XYZ file of C-alpha atoms in Angstrom:
507
model
C -0.068 -0.227 -0.332
C 0.690 3.298 -0.998
C 2.391 5.219 2.246
C 0.845 8.580 2.874
C 3.438 11.745 1.550
C 3.518 13.167 5.718
C 4.850 10.075 6.817
C 7.304 10.408 4.383
C 11.233 11.420 5.423
C 13.332 14.404 4.667
C 14.747 14.381 1.403
C 12.811 11.260 0.954
C 9.595 13.330 0.513
C 8.074 13.402 -3.369
C 5.099 14.092 -4.424
C 5.473 12.402 -7.552
C 2.265 9.891 -8.432
C 5.377 8.099 -9.784
C 6.978 6.607 -7.294
C 7.405 3.849 -6.530
C 6.655 3.474 -2.683
C 9.771 2.523 -1.392
C 11.304 -1.362 -1.000
C 11.422 -3.422 2.031
C 15.324 -2.938 2.050
C 15.281 0.746 1.452
C 13.115 0.838 4.782
C 15.312 -0.955 6.137
C 17.606 1.203 6.117
C 16.307 3.510 7.075
C 15.400 1.530 9.574
C 19.417 1.287 11.059
C 19.236 4.857 11.319
C 16.959 5.424 13.511
C 17.137 2.045 15.099
C 20.461 2.538 18.049
C 20.888 -1.267 19.016
C 22.803 -2.269 14.891
C 25.135 0.678 16.563
C 25.739 -0.214 20.299
C 25.845 -4.369 18.984
C 28.669 -2.098 16.497
C 30.181 -0.662 18.668
C 29.817 -3.400 21.729
C 32.312 -5.481 18.990
C 35.427 -3.104 17.915
C 35.885 -2.991 21.049
C 37.455 -5.286 20.819
C 39.628 -3.534 17.724
C 40.676 -0.582 19.961
C 42.639 -3.006 21.724
C 43.735 -4.717 19.154
C 45.052 -0.694 17.841
C 46.113 -0.241 21.147
C 48.779 -3.640 21.345
C 49.601 -2.426 18.163
C 52.023 0.129 18.526
C 52.759 0.541 22.119
C 56.181 -0.764 21.064
C 56.027 2.510 19.754
C 56.694 4.475 23.303
C 58.037 1.884 24.682
C 61.120 0.594 22.781
C 63.211 3.495 23.622
C 62.055 3.577 27.023
C 63.745 -0.075 28.081
C 66.627 0.795 25.828
C 67.629 3.228 28.296
C 66.471 1.274 31.017
C 69.305 1.307 34.075
C 67.269 -2.738 34.939
C 69.810 -5.148 33.043
C 66.785 -7.233 33.166
C 64.804 -5.129 31.018
C 67.235 -3.032 28.915
C 67.003 -4.566 25.120
C 69.222 -4.273 23.040
C 68.528 -3.341 18.819
C 67.845 -7.109 18.395
C 65.439 -7.580 21.395
C 63.974 -4.669 20.071
C 63.057 -6.060 16.718
C 61.703 -8.833 18.381
C 60.022 -7.858 21.165
C 58.357 -4.945 18.438
C 57.612 -7.902 15.215
C 56.053 -10.890 17.941
C 52.682 -9.071 18.224
C 52.382 -9.826 14.679
C 53.312 -14.218 15.468
C 50.529 -14.324 18.257
C 47.975 -12.014 15.117
C 48.819 -14.728 13.394
C 48.307 -17.227 15.472
C 45.234 -16.331 16.329
C 44.212 -15.991 12.483
C 44.627 -19.411 12.789
C 43.357 -19.695 15.505
C 39.828 -18.088 14.023
C 39.971 -20.851 11.199
C 38.164 -23.290 13.827
C 36.832 -20.744 16.662
C 34.590 -18.379 14.827
C 31.614 -21.143 13.578
C 32.399 -23.335 16.174
C 32.122 -20.789 19.313
C 30.358 -18.199 16.447
C 31.211 -14.947 15.997
C 30.444 -13.634 19.803
C 31.276 -16.078 21.228
C 34.369 -15.813 19.459
C 34.853 -12.056 20.465
C 34.457 -12.678 24.154
C 37.021 -15.482 24.215
C 39.582 -13.055 22.877
C 39.437 -10.956 26.342
C 41.626 -13.516 28.391
C 44.754 -13.649 26.234
C 44.435 -9.840 25.810
C 43.985 -9.566 29.314
C 46.974 -11.966 30.797
C 49.574 -10.230 28.295
C 48.389 -6.999 29.138
C 49.528 -8.457 33.028
C 52.058 -9.842 31.752
C 54.015 -6.764 30.177
C 53.187 -4.540 33.164
C 54.883 -7.133 35.810
C 57.575 -7.769 33.859
C 60.823 -8.776 35.306
C 62.291 -9.929 32.063
C 62.849 -9.447 28.712
C 60.542 -13.494 28.778
C 57.226 -11.663 29.818
C 57.246 -9.047 27.378
C 57.989 -10.723 24.936
C 54.879 -13.346 26.171
C 52.539 -10.434 26.708
C 53.113 -8.910 23.508
C 52.779 -13.073 21.576
C 49.317 -12.807 23.831
C 47.867 -9.632 23.065
C 49.219 -10.358 19.202
C 46.652 -13.826 19.992
C 44.136 -11.871 21.163
C 44.042 -9.771 17.842
C 44.929 -11.726 15.194
C 41.295 -13.759 16.643
C 39.669 -10.781 16.582
C 40.703 -9.355 12.966
C 39.666 -12.346 12.075
C 36.076 -12.350 13.902
C 35.122 -8.659 14.513
C 34.055 -7.437 11.007
C 32.381 -10.325 9.827
C 30.268 -10.089 12.884
C 29.327 -6.445 11.867
C 29.333 -6.486 7.936
C 26.432 -9.816 8.786
C 24.252 -7.687 11.470
C 24.307 -4.964 9.394
C 21.403 -4.102 6.731
C 22.515 -3.024 3.014
C 22.643 0.681 3.348
C 24.344 1.435 6.867
C 27.792 -1.593 5.892
C 29.987 0.386 4.709
C 30.056 2.428 7.357
C 29.542 -0.263 9.916
C 32.208 -1.980 8.389
C 34.331 1.085 8.447
C 34.019 1.651 12.772
C 36.730 -2.156 13.213
C 39.786 0.373 11.704
C 38.472 3.994 13.378
C 38.056 2.200 16.704
C 41.712 0.705 15.740
C 42.783 3.762 15.037
C 41.776 5.178 18.645
C 43.626 2.488 20.072
C 46.891 3.532 19.203
C 45.910 7.389 19.290
C 45.547 6.822 23.019
C 48.589 4.523 23.429
C 50.101 7.775 21.821
C 48.235 10.095 23.729
C 48.913 8.380 26.849
C 52.603 6.923 25.767
C 53.126 11.242 26.917
C 51.687 10.749 31.175
C 52.789 7.347 31.647
C 55.615 4.599 32.306
C 55.046 1.776 29.901
C 53.440 -0.280 33.619
C 51.385 2.045 32.931
C 50.435 1.524 29.228
C 49.529 -1.973 29.871
C 47.486 -1.768 33.549
C 45.335 0.836 30.789
C 45.025 -1.225 28.584
C 43.198 -3.497 30.465
C 39.734 -1.894 30.405
C 39.044 -1.522 27.015
C 38.435 -5.780 26.923
C 36.753 -6.178 30.630
C 34.224 -2.922 28.735
C 33.732 -4.981 26.024
C 33.278 -9.087 27.785
C 30.544 -6.280 30.028
C 28.248 -4.675 26.296
C 28.505 -8.134 24.718
C 27.384 -10.054 26.984
C 23.913 -8.321 25.954
C 24.353 -8.921 22.277
C 22.779 -11.062 20.109
C 24.714 -13.657 18.474
C 24.100 -12.933 14.421
C 21.276 -13.715 12.941
C 23.461 -16.180 9.864
C 24.372 -17.658 11.896
C 22.601 -19.129 14.206
C 20.832 -19.884 11.031
C 23.457 -22.289 10.006
C 23.843 -23.592 13.325
C 20.160 -24.591 12.236
C 18.640 -22.770 15.596
C 15.912 -20.171 12.796
C 14.166 -19.331 16.288
C 16.901 -17.133 18.205
C 18.080 -16.749 15.060
C 14.800 -14.644 13.675
C 14.948 -12.732 17.708
C 18.349 -11.686 17.326
C 17.479 -9.701 14.057
C 13.853 -8.832 15.631
C 16.123 -7.103 18.195
C 19.201 -5.425 16.183
C 15.851 -4.030 13.450
C 13.210 -1.243 14.233
C 10.099 -2.601 14.707
C 8.252 -0.887 11.789
C 11.038 -3.107 9.628
C 10.326 -5.804 7.293
C 12.200 -8.252 9.686
C 10.504 -11.233 8.473
C 11.646 -10.066 5.159
C 15.111 -10.648 5.127
C 14.921 -12.500 7.463
C 13.153 -14.954 4.521
C 15.584 -14.063 2.236
C 18.639 -14.777 4.675
C 16.810 -18.548 5.038
C 17.167 -18.871 2.141
C 20.031 -18.118 1.789
C 21.852 -20.670 3.978
C 19.953 -23.333 3.516
C 20.779 -23.025 -0.310
C 24.537 -23.496 1.513
C 23.515 -25.989 4.839
C 26.884 -27.691 3.896
C 30.151 -27.204 4.673
C 32.418 -27.514 1.646
C 33.888 -29.465 0.103
C 37.073 -29.501 -1.845
C 35.547 -30.500 -5.424
C 33.214 -27.232 -4.860
C 36.588 -25.472 -3.513
C 37.786 -25.899 -6.985
C 35.251 -23.976 -8.479
C 35.392 -20.309 -9.625
C 32.415 -18.768 -7.447
C 33.249 -20.427 -4.792
C 37.595 -19.702 -4.269
C 37.376 -16.103 -6.620
C 36.485 -14.028 -3.267
C 38.715 -15.799 -1.343
C 42.017 -15.285 -3.699
C 40.331 -11.917 -3.883
C 39.819 -10.906 -0.786
C 43.400 -12.779 0.302
C 45.673 -10.903 -2.154
C 44.121 -8.056 -0.419
C 45.554 -8.389 3.018
C 48.631 -9.286 1.335
C 49.331 -5.805 -0.713
C 48.031 -4.563 2.347
C 51.028 -5.655 4.794
C 52.894 -5.129 1.647
C 52.098 -1.330 0.949
C 54.946 -1.029 4.881
C 52.114 0.168 7.357
C 52.503 -2.278 10.314
C 56.580 -1.201 10.497
C 56.092 2.248 10.038
C 53.285 1.989 13.107
C 55.483 -0.087 14.814
C 58.750 1.879 13.807
C 57.692 5.202 13.707
C 58.886 6.462 16.280
C 62.149 5.917 15.947
C 61.573 6.335 12.591
C 61.215 10.544 13.362
C 64.113 9.918 15.577
C 66.538 8.860 11.878
C 64.564 11.796 10.084
C 65.971 15.095 11.921
C 62.459 15.895 12.528
C 61.994 19.448 13.325
C 58.882 18.784 16.328
C 59.889 16.040 19.682
C 58.668 12.542 18.198
C 56.864 11.150 20.306
C 54.823 14.172 19.331
C 55.278 13.717 15.764
C 53.246 9.844 16.311
C 50.794 11.533 18.131
C 49.963 14.211 15.804
C 49.494 11.414 12.930
C 47.647 9.418 14.550
C 45.178 11.907 14.834
C 45.057 12.042 11.004
C 44.939 8.730 10.753
C 41.650 9.384 12.980
C 40.272 11.701 11.265
C 40.981 9.773 7.743
C 38.892 6.795 9.197
C 35.508 9.005 9.991
C 36.242 10.634 6.457
C 36.266 6.958 5.356
C 33.314 5.132 7.188
C 31.046 8.883 6.201
C 32.697 8.724 2.318
C 32.362 5.054 1.696
C 28.497 3.890 1.288
C 28.317 6.926 -0.999
C 31.671 7.216 -3.480
C 32.099 2.831 -3.363
C 34.714 1.472 -1.810
C 36.934 0.780 -5.340
C 36.651 5.113 -5.952
C 38.358 4.649 -2.186
C 40.531 2.147 -2.944
C 42.413 4.547 -6.286
C 42.180 7.492 -4.317
C 43.988 5.986 -0.357
C 46.992 3.552 -3.188
C 46.925 6.491 -4.790
C 48.199 9.049 -1.545
C 50.546 6.244 0.082
C 52.811 5.653 -3.464
C 52.821 9.770 -3.233
C 53.617 9.443 0.118
C 56.485 6.393 0.310
C 58.177 8.419 -2.292
C 58.444 11.539 -1.039
C 59.961 10.159 1.993
C 62.376 7.361 0.331
C 63.301 10.762 -1.645
C 63.667 12.959 1.286
C 65.304 9.881 3.632
C 67.784 9.721 -0.057
C 68.669 13.577 -0.357
C 67.401 14.917 2.619
C 68.889 16.394 6.208
C 70.164 14.160 8.657
C 70.305 14.222 12.373
C 72.996 16.273 14.473
C 74.209 13.633 16.701
C 73.137 9.526 16.851
C 69.817 8.488 18.261
C 69.316 5.522 20.070
C 66.211 4.007 18.820
C 65.882 0.594 17.806
C 69.330 0.887 15.746
C 68.111 3.377 12.794
C 70.504 5.423 13.716
C 73.537 3.328 13.061
C 72.889 2.992 9.123
C 74.462 4.000 6.222
C 72.377 6.370 3.570
C 73.223 3.880 0.296
C 76.384 6.450 0.583
C 74.955 8.989 -0.245
C 76.251 12.840 2.302
C 73.469 15.162 3.852
C 73.559 17.927 4.963
C 72.979 17.960 8.157
C 70.062 19.467 9.191
C 69.348 22.166 12.013
C 66.716 22.316 14.752
C 64.712 25.078 13.436
C 64.580 23.733 9.219
C 61.553 23.385 7.562
C 62.324 21.175 5.537
C 62.777 18.749 7.933
C 58.780 18.137 8.598
C 58.470 17.076 5.379
C 58.954 13.292 6.972
C 55.551 14.239 9.382
C 53.777 15.586 6.480
C 53.869 12.509 4.370
C 54.077 9.659 7.333
C 50.130 11.942 7.712
C 49.435 11.642 4.075
C 50.728 8.105 4.466
C 48.209 7.682 7.419
C 45.560 9.898 5.866
C 46.161 7.724 2.397
C 45.923 4.350 4.206
C 42.963 5.089 6.963
C 40.974 5.751 4.109
C 40.235 3.275 2.030
C 43.444 -0.109 1.781
C 42.960 0.515 5.911
C 39.354 -0.059 6.246
C 38.018 -1.577 3.107
C 40.577 -4.316 3.224
C 38.707 -5.711 6.075
C 34.632 -4.967 4.740
C 35.271 -6.041 1.481
C 36.611 -9.256 3.031
C 33.687 -9.334 5.774
C 31.522 -8.149 2.548
C 32.686 -10.922 -0.078
C 33.534 -14.535 1.350
C 31.000 -16.904 0.465
C 28.300 -17.961 3.411
C 30.112 -20.676 4.539
C 33.485 -21.058 4.396
C 33.013 -17.015 5.497
C 34.097 -18.492 9.234
C 37.675 -19.986 7.927
C 38.563 -17.882 5.247
C 38.216 -14.971 6.706
C 40.636 -16.887 9.557
C 42.771 -17.327 6.545
C 42.975 -14.248 5.303
C 44.274 -12.446 8.764
C 46.900 -15.839 8.861
C 48.325 -15.029 5.557
C 48.145 -10.604 7.167
C 49.331 -11.459 9.380
C 52.655 -13.169 9.031
C 52.865 -10.824 5.181
C 52.937 -7.892 8.929
C 55.458 -10.107 10.804
C 57.429 -10.829 7.417
C 57.486 -7.301 6.942
C 58.560 -6.052 10.851
C 61.402 -8.993 11.502
C 62.951 -7.321 8.464
C 62.303 -3.561 7.672
C 66.340 -3.594 10.018
C 67.474 -5.585 8.858
C 67.082 -3.725 5.453
C 67.411 0.142 6.801
C 70.680 -2.030 7.661
C 72.016 -3.096 5.070
C 70.520 -0.666 3.407
C 69.458 2.297 3.971
C 66.084 3.929 5.070
C 64.994 5.003 1.998
C 64.832 1.267 0.605
C 61.660 0.359 2.070
C 59.709 3.073 1.584
C 60.796 2.706 -2.455
C 60.018 -0.424 -2.248
C 55.876 -0.126 -0.360
C 56.239 3.009 -2.998
C 56.432 0.216 -6.078
C 52.992 -2.400 -4.322
C 51.622 0.961 -3.815
C 50.872 0.758 -8.325
C 50.663 -3.038 -8.085
C 47.392 -2.025 -6.208
C 46.496 0.060 -7.893
C 46.492 -1.899 -10.533
C 44.254 -4.985 -8.834
C 41.931 -2.319 -7.913
C 41.116 -1.743 -11.055
C 41.702 -5.572 -12.866
C 40.179 -7.580 -9.533
C 37.571 -5.898 -6.971
C 34.423 -5.520 -7.363
C 32.269 -2.825 -6.365
C 29.460 -2.955 -3.682
C 28.444 -0.693 -2.480
C 24.286 -0.451 -1.588
C 23.741 -4.722 -1.744
C 23.614 -7.434 0.267
C 25.815 -10.248 1.519
C 23.346 -12.233 -0.690
C 23.342 -10.334 -3.536
C 27.025 -10.024 -3.435
C 27.384 -14.227 -3.096
C 24.971 -14.947 -6.801
C 27.557 -11.917 -8.038
C 30.336 -14.652 -7.985
C 28.099 -17.956 -8.515
C 25.983 -15.847 -12.304
C 29.769 -14.636 -12.984
C 27.202 -11.309 -14.057
C 30.010 -9.119 -13.665
C 28.509 -5.914 -15.148
C 25.935 -6.430 -11.327
C 29.252 -4.865 -9.511
C 30.857 -2.289 -12.179
């Protein structure tokens, strides 16, 4: 029945009689904007990403402090600092591997809640550390929790969100990770390193408390034959005037068509392996842009590039820029589309990495060597660089270039890679495939983070930045050739595209 004109809202008001009534999908989108519950459930889940972002950059202010420590049991050598910075990614890879089992065994929500155990234990070990082994084990445990949440949270958010706002909500995991990193940078200016670990416990406890009252994913519940519970969960997540039964039937129909597990024969079918391969390559390229080593060694990099401002302040400024950029992406993702933002993102990162490489190669060097992480010991490929003066504005180039790199990453390849992973993976393989994506991502991050200092020592700090710039060009080509546009499509429509191979549908 045609809805009365007086019931129309804002920009949707239209007096033309030929305009059809809003479809169930459109009503679901409007309802989601009015319903705070889906946003509350998303917020509860992405607190895990806050803890992940906080833990990821924990080493940035801590490594310089421990290198200057007078306690022989806690004093870090350059090799030990390298392991302290990179072992997090090994833990994250193990967390992604566990997610391949836990996500489908416990469900998305319980898997996220389970991550609180290693996270809390890891922070406690680092806060009370009396030796290197406690630091490394604590870092590994927080990495494990981060890898587990990195695989499960995007899937949970995409499965509870309506199509119209899935882009905005899909950006919240990255947004909260950025906010967590920024919080660490800010607290690092005020708190000693042990209290930074204590502060990391808070978001973990709040996440568990809030998630205890949130529903599980309706799609996961349906896949386990818990239809009544799934309907209750979907009804709770949608407003009273939403057509819940229509959406429930769409999800139920898709789940019934995929009631069995993926066989090896089906895994070789293009409709199954193509989306998984796209997601894997996106996660691989995302790490090869250099985001993890740059974030982990952000303050040491600034120490080694003669920046005008104190490195701690630079790190905090970059964190703020990253937060602002993810906010822009969250609002633009459902307007401009995923592919446009990926193109813009890769272009900005290419320019920033190229600028950093050229600056390190030809720009000024620090007046005095710095002791942080051994970056100061690296030759810069034999180039003779003029010494920097504290007031030289040329030394703002590393800060500005890093800000643009972080801005470019946070606008596209940061949040959209996570979102597309959760959107295009087939339901039957979503738990295993998302864990596999995180495993590949963090194994790549470990290799990059561990080898970063070795490459810099051997060839100079400019070489990694030139490599990252080349990868950004590859990312541009990959986006144009392989990445589908999923804006405004339901998960069932996206999956139908890969099954029917209707390429025009997503372009």
